[in-house]
Coordinates of C-alpha atoms in Angstrom, one line a residue:
Chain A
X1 CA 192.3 69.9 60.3
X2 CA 191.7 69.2 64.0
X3 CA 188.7 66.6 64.3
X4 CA 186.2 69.5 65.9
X5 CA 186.5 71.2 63.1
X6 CA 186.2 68.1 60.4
X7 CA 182.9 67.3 62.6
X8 CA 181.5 70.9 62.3
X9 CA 182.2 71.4 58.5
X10 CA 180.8 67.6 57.8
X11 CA 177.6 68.2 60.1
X12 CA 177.3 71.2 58.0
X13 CA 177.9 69.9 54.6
X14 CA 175.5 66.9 55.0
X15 CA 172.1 69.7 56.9
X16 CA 172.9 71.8 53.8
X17 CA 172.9 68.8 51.1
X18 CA 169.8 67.6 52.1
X19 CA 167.8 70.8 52.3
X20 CA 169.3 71.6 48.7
X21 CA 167.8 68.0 47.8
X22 CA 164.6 68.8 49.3
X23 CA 164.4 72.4 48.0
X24 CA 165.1 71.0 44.6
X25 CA 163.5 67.3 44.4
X26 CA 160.6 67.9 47.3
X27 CA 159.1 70.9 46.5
X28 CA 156.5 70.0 43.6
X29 CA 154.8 73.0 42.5
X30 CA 151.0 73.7 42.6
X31 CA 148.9 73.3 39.4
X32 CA 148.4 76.9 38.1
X33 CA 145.0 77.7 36.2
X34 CA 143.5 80.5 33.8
X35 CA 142.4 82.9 36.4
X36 CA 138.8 84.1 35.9
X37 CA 139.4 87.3 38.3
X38 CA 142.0 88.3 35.2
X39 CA 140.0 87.6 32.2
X40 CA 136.5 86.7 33.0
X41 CA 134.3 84.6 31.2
X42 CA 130.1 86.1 30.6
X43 CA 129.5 82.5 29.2
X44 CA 129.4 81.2 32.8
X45 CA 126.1 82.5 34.6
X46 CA 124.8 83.1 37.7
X47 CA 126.8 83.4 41.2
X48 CA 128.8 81.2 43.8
X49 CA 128.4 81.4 47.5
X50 CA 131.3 80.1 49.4
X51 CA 132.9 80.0 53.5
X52 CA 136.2 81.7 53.2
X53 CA 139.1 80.8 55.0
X54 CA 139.7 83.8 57.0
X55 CA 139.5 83.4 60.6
X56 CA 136.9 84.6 61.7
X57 CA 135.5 82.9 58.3
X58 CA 133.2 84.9 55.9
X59 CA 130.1 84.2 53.8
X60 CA 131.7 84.7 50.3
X61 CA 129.5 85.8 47.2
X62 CA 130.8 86.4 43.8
X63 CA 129.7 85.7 40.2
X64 CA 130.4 82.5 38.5
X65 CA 132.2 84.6 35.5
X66 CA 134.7 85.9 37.7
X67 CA 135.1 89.5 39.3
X68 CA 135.5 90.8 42.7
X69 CA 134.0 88.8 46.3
X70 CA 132.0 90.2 48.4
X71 CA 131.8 89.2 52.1
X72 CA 129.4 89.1 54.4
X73 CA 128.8 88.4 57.8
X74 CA 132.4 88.2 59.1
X75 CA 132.3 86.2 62.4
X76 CA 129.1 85.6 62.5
X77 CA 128.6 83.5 59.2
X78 CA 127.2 80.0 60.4
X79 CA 130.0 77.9 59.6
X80 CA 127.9 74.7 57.2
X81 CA 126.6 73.2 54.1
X82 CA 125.3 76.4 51.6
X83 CA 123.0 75.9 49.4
X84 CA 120.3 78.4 47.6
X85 CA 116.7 78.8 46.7
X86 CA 114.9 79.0 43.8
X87 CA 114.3 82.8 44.5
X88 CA 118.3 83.1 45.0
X89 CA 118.5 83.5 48.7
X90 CA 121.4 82.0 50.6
X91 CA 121.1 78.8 52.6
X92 CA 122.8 77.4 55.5
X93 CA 122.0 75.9 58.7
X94 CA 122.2 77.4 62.2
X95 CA 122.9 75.3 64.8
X96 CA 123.3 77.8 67.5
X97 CA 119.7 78.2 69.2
X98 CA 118.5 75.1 70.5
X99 CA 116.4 74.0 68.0
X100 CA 118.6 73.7 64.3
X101 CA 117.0 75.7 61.4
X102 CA 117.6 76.7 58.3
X103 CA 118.6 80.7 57.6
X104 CA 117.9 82.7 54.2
X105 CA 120.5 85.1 53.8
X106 CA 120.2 87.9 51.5
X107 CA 123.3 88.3 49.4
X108 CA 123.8 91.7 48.9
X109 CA 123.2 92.8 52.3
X110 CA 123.8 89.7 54.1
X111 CA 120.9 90.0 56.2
X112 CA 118.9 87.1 57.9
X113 CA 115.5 87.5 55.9
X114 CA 113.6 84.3 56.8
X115 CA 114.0 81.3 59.1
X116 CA 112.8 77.6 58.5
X117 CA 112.6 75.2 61.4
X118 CA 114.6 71.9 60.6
X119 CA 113.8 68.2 62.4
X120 CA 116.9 66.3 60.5
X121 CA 114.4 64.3 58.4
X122 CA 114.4 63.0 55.3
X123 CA 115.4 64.5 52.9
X124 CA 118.1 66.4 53.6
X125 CA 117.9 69.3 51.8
X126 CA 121.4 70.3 51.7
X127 CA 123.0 67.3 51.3
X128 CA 126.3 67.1 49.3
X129 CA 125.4 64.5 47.3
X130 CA 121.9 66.3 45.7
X131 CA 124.9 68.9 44.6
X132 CA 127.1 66.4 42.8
X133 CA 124.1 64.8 41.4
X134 CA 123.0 66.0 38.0
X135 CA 119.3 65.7 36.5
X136 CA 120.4 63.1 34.3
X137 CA 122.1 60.7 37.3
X138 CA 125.0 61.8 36.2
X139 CA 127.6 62.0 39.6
X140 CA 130.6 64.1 39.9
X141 CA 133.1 61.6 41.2
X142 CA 136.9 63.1 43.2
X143 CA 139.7 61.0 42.8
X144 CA 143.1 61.9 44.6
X145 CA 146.1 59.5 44.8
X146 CA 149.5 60.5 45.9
X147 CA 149.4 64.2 43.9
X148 CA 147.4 63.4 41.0
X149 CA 144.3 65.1 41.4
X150 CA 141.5 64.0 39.3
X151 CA 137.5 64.6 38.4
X152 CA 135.4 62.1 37.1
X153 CA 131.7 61.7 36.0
X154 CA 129.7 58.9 36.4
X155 CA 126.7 58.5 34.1
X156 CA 124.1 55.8 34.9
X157 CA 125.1 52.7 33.2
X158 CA 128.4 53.9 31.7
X159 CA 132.4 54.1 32.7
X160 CA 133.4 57.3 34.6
X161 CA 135.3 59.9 32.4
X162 CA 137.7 62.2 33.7
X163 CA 137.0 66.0 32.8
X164 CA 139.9 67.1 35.1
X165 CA 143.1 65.9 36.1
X166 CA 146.1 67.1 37.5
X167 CA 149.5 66.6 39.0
X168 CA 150.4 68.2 42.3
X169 CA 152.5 68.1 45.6
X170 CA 151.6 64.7 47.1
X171 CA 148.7 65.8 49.5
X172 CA 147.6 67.9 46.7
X173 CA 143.5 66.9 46.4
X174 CA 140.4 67.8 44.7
X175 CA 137.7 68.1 47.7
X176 CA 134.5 69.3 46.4
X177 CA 133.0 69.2 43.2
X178 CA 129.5 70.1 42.7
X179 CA 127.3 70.7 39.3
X180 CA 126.2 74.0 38.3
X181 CA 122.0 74.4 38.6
X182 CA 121.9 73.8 34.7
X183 CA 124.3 71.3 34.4
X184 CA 126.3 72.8 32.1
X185 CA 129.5 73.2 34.6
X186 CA 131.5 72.1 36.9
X187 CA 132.9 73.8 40.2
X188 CA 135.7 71.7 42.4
X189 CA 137.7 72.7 45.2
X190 CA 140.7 71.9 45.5
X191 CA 143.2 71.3 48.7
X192 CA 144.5 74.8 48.3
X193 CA 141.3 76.3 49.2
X194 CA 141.2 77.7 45.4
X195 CA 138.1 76.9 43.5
X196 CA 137.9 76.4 39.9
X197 CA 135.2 75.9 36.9
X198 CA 135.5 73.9 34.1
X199 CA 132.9 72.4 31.5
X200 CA 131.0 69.4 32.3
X201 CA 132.9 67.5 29.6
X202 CA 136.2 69.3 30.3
X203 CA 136.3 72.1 27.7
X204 CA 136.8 74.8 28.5
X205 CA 139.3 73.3 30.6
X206 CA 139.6 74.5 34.6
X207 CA 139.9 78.0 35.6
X208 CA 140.6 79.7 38.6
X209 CA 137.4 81.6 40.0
X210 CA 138.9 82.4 43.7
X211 CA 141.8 81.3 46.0
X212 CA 141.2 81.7 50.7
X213 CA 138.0 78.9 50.2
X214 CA 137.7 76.8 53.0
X215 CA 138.5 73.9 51.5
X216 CA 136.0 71.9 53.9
X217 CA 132.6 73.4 53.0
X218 CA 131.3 73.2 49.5
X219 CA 130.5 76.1 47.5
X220 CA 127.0 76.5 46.5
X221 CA 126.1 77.5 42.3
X222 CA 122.8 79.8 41.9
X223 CA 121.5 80.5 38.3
X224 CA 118.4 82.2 38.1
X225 CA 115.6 80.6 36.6
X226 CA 116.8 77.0 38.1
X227 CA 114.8 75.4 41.1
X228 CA 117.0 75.8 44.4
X229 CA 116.5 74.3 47.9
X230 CA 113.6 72.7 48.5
X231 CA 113.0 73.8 52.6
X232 CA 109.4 71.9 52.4
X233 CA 107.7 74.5 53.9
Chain B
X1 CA 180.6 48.3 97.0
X2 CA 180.0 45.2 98.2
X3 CA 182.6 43.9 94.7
X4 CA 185.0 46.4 96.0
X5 CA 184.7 45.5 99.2
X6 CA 185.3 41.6 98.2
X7 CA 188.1 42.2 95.5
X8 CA 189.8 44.7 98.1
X9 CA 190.0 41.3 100.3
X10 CA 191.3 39.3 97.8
X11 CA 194.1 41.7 96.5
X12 CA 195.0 42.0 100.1
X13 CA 195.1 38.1 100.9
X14 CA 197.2 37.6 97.7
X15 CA 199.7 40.4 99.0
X16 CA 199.1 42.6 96.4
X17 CA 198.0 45.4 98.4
X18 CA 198.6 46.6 101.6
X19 CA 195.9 46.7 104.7
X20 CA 197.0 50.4 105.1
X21 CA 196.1 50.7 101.1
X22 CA 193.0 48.6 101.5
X23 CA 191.6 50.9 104.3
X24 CA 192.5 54.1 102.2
X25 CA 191.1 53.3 98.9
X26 CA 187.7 52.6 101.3
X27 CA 187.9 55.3 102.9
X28 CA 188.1 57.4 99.5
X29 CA 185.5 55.2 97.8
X30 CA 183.3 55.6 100.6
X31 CA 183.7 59.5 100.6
X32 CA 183.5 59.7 96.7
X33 CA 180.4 57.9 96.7
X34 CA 176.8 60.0 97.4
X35 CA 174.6 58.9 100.0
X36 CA 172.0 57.1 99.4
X37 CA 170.0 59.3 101.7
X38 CA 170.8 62.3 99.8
X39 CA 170.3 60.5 96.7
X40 CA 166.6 59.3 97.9
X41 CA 166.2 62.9 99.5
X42 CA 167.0 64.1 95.7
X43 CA 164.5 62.4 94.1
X44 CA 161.4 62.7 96.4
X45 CA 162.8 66.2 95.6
X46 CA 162.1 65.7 91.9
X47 CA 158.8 64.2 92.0
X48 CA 157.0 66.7 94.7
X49 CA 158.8 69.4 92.3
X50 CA 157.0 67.6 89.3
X51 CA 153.5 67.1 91.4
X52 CA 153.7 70.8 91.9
X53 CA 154.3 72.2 88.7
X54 CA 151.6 69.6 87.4
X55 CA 149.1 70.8 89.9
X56 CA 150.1 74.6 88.6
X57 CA 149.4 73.6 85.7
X58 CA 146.0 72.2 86.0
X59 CA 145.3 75.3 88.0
X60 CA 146.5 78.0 85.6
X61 CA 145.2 75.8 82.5
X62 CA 141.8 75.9 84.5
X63 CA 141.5 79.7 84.3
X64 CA 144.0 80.1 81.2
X65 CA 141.2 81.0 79.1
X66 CA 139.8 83.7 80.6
X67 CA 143.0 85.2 81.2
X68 CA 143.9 88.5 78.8
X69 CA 147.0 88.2 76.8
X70 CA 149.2 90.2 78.9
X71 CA 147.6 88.1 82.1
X72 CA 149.0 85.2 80.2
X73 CA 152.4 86.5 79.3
X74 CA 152.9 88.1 82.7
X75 CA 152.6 84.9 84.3
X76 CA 154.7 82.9 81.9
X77 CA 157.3 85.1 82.2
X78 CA 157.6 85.6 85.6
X79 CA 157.9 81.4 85.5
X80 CA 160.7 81.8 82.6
X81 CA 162.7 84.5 84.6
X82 CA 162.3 82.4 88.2
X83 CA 163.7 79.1 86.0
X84 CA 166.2 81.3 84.9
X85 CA 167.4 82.5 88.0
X86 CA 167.1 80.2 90.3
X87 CA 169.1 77.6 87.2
X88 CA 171.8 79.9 88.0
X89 CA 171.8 80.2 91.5
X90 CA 171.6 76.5 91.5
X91 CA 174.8 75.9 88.8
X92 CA 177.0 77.6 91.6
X93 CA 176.0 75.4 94.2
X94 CA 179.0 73.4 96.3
X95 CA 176.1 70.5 96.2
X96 CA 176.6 68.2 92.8
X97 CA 172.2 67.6 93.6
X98 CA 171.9 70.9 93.6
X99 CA 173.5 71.7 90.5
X100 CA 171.4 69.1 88.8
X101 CA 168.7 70.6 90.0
X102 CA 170.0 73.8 87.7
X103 CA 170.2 71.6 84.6
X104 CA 166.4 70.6 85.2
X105 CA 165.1 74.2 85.9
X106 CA 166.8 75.5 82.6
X107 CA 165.4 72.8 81.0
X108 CA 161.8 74.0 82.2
X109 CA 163.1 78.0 80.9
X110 CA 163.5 76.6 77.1
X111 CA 159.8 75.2 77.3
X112 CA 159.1 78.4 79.4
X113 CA 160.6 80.6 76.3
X114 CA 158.2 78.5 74.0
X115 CA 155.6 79.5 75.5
X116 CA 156.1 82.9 76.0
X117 CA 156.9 83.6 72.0
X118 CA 153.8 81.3 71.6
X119 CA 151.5 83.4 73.2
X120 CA 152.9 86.5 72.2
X121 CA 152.8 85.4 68.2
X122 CA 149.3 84.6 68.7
X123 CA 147.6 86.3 71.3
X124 CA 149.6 89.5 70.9
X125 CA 150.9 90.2 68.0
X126 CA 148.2 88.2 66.0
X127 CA 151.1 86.9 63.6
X128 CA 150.0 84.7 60.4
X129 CA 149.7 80.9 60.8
X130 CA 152.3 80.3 58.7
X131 CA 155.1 83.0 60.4
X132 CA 154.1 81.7 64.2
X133 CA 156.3 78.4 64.1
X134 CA 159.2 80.8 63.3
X135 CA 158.1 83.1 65.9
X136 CA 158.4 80.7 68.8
X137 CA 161.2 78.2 67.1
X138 CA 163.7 81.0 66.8
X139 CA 164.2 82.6 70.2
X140 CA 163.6 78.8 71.7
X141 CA 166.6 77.8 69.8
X142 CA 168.7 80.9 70.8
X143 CA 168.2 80.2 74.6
X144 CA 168.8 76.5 74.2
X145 CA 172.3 77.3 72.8
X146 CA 173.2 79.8 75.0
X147 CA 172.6 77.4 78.3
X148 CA 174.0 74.7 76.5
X149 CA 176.8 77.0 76.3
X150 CA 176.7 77.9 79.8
X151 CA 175.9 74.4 81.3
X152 CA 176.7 71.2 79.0
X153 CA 174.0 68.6 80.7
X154 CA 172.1 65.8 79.0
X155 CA 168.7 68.1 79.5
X156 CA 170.5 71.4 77.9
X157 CA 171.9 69.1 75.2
X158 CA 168.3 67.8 74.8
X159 CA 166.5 70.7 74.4
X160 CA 169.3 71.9 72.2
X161 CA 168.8 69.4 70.0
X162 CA 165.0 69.5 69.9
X163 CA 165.2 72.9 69.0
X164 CA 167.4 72.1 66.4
X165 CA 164.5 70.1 64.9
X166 CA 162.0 72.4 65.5
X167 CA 163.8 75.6 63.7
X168 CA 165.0 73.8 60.9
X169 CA 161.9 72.1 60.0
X170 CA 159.8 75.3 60.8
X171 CA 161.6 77.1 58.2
X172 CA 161.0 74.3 55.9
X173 CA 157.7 74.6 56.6
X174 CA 157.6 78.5 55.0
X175 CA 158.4 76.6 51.4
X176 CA 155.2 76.7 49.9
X177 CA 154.0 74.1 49.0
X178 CA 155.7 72.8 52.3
X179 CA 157.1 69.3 51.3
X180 CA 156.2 67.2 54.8
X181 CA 156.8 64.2 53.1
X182 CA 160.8 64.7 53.2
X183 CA 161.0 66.1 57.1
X184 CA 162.1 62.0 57.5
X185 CA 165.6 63.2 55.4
X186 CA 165.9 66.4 57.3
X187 CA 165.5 64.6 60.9
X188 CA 167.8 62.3 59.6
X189 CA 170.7 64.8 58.6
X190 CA 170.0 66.4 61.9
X191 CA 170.8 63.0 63.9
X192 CA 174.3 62.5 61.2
X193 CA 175.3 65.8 62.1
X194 CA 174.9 65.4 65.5
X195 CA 176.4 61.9 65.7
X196 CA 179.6 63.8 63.7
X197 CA 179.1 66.6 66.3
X198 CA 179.7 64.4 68.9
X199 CA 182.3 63.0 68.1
X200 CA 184.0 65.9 67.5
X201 CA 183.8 66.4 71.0
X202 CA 181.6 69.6 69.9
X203 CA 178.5 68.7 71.7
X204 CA 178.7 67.2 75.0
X205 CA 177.8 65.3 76.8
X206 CA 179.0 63.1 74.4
X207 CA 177.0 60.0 75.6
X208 CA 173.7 61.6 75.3
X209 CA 174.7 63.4 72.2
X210 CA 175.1 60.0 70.2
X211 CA 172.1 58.5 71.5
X212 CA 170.1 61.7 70.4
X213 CA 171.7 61.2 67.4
X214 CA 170.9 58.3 66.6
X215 CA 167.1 58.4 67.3
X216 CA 167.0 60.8 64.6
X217 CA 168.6 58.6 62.4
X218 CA 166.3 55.5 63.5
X219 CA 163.2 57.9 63.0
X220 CA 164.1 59.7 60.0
X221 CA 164.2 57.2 57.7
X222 CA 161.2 55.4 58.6
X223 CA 159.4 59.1 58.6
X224 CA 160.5 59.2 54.8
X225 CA 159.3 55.9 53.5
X226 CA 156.1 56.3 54.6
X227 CA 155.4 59.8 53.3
X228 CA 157.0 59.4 50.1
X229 CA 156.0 55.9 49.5
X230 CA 159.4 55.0 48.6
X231 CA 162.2 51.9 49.6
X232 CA 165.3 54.4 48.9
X233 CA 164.9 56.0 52.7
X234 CA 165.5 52.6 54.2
X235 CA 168.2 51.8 52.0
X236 CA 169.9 55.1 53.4
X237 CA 168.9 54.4 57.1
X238 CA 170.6 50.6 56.7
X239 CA 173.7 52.4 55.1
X240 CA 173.7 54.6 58.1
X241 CA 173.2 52.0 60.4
X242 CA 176.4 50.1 58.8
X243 CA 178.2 52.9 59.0
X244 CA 177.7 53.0 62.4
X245 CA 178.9 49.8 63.4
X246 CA 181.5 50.2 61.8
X247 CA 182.4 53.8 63.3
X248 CA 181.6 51.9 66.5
X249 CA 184.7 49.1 66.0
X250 CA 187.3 52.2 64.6
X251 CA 186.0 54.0 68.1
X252 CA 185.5 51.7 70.1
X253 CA 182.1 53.3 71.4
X254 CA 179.4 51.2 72.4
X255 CA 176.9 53.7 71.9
X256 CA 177.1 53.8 68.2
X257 CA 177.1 49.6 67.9
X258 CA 173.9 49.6 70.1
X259 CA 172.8 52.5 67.8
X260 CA 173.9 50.3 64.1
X261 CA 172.2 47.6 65.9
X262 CA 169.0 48.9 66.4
X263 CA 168.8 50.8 62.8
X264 CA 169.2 47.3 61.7
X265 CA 166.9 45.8 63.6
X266 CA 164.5 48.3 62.0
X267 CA 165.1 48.7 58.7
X268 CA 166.1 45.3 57.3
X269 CA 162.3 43.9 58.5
X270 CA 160.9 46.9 56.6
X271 CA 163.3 46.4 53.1
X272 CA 162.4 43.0 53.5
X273 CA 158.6 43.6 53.7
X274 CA 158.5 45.9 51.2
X275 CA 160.2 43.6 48.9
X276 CA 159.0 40.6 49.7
X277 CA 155.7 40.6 51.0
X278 CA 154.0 40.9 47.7
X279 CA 155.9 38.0 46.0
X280 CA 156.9 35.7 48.8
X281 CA 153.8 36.5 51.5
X282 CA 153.9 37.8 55.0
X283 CA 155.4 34.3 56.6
X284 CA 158.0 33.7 54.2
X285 CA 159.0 37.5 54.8
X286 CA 158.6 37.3 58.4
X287 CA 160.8 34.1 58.3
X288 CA 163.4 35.7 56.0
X289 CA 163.3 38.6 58.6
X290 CA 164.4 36.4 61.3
X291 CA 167.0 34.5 59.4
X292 CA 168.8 37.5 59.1
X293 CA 168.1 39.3 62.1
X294 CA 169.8 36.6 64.0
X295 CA 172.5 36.6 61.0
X296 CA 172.8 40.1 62.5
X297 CA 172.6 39.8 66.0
X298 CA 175.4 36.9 65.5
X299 CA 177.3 39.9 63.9
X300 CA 176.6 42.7 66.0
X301 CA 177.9 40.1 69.1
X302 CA 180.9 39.9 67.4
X303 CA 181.7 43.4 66.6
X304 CA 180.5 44.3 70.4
X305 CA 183.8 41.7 71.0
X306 CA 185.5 43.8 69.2
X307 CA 184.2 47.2 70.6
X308 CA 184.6 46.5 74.1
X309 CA 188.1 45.1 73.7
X310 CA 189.4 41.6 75.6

């Protein structure tokens, strides 16, 4: 065998070894979850508003027991923190006009019904942290180290107990976890953009209520009957 | 030319050669040699070339925005095409500047291609995110090789080897989930196979080959630790590295000793850090470093005896 040839087979032997050993060793599978879309779950109430991850991005709207999403306001949805009111409108912030305020959205229709002039002050209405705060004190706490993914809760005066954890591809992370209105559930999003719903003590464990979330923005729980945002005015 | 000049005396004084000799090896050295006028000419040549296409660039990049997709394809490749062409014109030139100037304007095509399968993946064809590395890494690839093929300079060798990197690790990227973390090992059996490549005498030049080579393998490794977390990549870069100086002694080719050199000078610190810091503290394992670096410089001085011959 000429030395060409040896150096063409041997480049090729040693690309190909090392993509089977990363096919094989470096590809860690996602965690899969109980999809809600499949078998749906009337024990969880009221409905989840979401960005999605399209581009243009969507307002996203579908009910916290699983089922179809509805979308609203493709490429024009104000890309921000949601949140909703006590009489289960949509809110989010606009920061397009020159003076920042706050927009109701109708979620059937999607429609703009009501404006609410915003200054910034305290308190900040949609703030993440009033949405992974529970009545009780009780904080919804994300841990992610090297793949394992993990949720904790935090009651006043007492250790932090997991409710979820997982194992996952390295930069595999649970972003966002917020409370439902009656405290009852838990809603995370994970680094996949998916977002899942498990008890507030971890039974029933996580299920999968949607995957194409933007995994940056929270997702915001509405039950009826359960005070909302409060706007101040 | 002023050694030549001065050994030339010498050799004559001691009768060893001729004055007729001495008068026609500096006559031929003289010819052989390029002008230093031509050579300044050359690269004043270079850098108005490079102020112009810079000032293009800040020109077209100034209006690229508004430009429709077909504006900006157009105008790519019209660039692309021109490279192309006037690459070959130049390769056929009697002037050796001249046909460098060929290896740099293909060089400009394969970033030309880029682009044009850039904008067309996105601006055109509205391919998914995921599909549009493929899209542009493929066809760069493809018209790397093929002026490799056609013109075997360090910029062709290059940007044959970049795209090398850039195709493989693009189809890695379609895995899903895509595991980044290990793009370290795949750089690093990219710079293996083109060290072996090279010395097969399969890709040339065989200078810049190596030394492309063997930044992979420098970078690789390091890449790998970090994003896995793990000592085992630098364990693998400092075998490398040894089996590079060695290679260098059995081939007397100072490229790979510089190369075994270096890996060591970069991954032993790192082993040693990683080991040690925890246990010994950061001076200790800074000192340990140094004892052994110098162990390995005293080596590696050695071996380059050894390498370069008597």
């Amino acid at each position: 065998m000429n030395r060409a040839v040896l150096a063409v087979s041997a480049s090729v032997v040693v690309i190909l070894a090392v993509l089977v050993a990363v096919l094989v060793f470096g590809v860690i599978p996602l965690p899969n979850y109980p999809s809600l879309a499949d078998n749906s779950d009337t024990s969880i109430p009221g409905a989840v508003a979401f960005i999605t991850d399209d581009n243009p991005p969507c307002l996203g709207v579908v009910q916290a027991s699983g089922g179809p999403t509805t979308e609203l306001r493709c490429g024009v949805v104000e890309v921000g923190t949601l949140g909703w009111t006590s009489e289960g409108l949509i809110v989010t912030i606009d920061f397009s006009s020159a003076a920042p305020r706050y927009l109701l959205i109708d979620p059937v229709s999607g429609e703009v019904v009501d404006t609410v002039p915003t200054d910034f002050e305290e308190p900040k209405p949609l703030a993440w942290e009033s949405q992974s705060t529970r009545a009780d004190g009780a904080v919804l706490i994300t841990d992610n180290n090297r793949g394992t993914a993990t949720v904790k809760v935090r009651v006043p005066n007492q250790e932090p107990t997991s409710i979820l954890s997982t194992e996952g591809p390295q930069d595999y992370s649970f972003d966002v976890a917020t409370w439902s209105p009656d405290g009852q559930w838990v809603l995370v999003v994970d680094s996949e953009g998916r977002i899942l719903i498990v008890g507030e003590s971890g039974t029933p464990t996580a299920r999968l209520l949607l995957e194409g979330a933007s995994r940056w923005m929270n997702a915001a729980w509405y039950i009826p009957g359960y005070p909302g945002v409060d706007l101040g005015g | 030319m002023r050694d030549l000049d001065e050994n030339l005396e010498r050799w004559r004084v001691a009768d060893l050669i001729s004055p007729e000799q001495v008068e026609a090896i500096t006559e031929f050295e003289t010819a052989a040699r390029p002008q230093r006028s031509s050579l300044i000419a050359e690269v004043l040549g270079y850098l108005g070339g490079a102020l112009a296409i810079v000032a293009l660039w800040v020109f077209i990049a100034e209006y690229w925005n508004n430009l429709q997709s077909w504006a900006q394809l157009a105008l790519i490749g019209v660039l692309t095409l021109a490279f192309l062409a006037a690459g070959a014109w130049a390769r056929t030139s009697r002037s050796e500047a001249v046909r460098r100037l060929a290896s740099f304007l293909w060089f400009l095509a394969v970033a030309g291609i880029a682009g044009w399968f850039g904008v067309l993946s996105t601006g055109t064809l509205d391919v998914s995110n995921e599909a549009v590395a493929l899209w542009i890494t493929i066809p760069t690839f493809a018209v790397a090789l093929v002026l490799w093929l056609a013109l075997r300079k360090v910029l062709q060798v290059a940007a044959l080897v970049g795209a090398t990197h850039a195709v493989v690790l693009s189809a890695l990227a379609q895995v899903k989930p895509t595991p980044f973390d290990w793009f370290g090992l795949v750089i690093w059996s990219i710079g293996i196979a083109c060290v072996l490549l090279a010395w097969g005498t399969v890709l040339k030049p065989g200078g810049t080959s190596y030394g492309l080579g063997i930044a992979a393998i420098l970078l690789g490794p390091t890449m790998a630790s970090a994003g896995l977390d793990q000592a085992w990549p630098l364990w693998l870069g400092l075998l490398t590295a040894a089996a590079l100086l060695v290679a260098s002694i059995s081939l007397r080719e100072i490229v790979l000793l510089v190369g075994g050199a270096g890996a060591v000078f970069i991954f032993l610190p790192q082993l040693i850090f990683t080991y040690f810091r925890d246990t010994l503290g950061v001076p200790v394992a800074l000192f340990l470093s140094g004892v052994l670096l110098i162990a390995a410089a005293l080596l590696i001085a050695r071996l380059k005896r050894e390498v370069t011959g008597p």
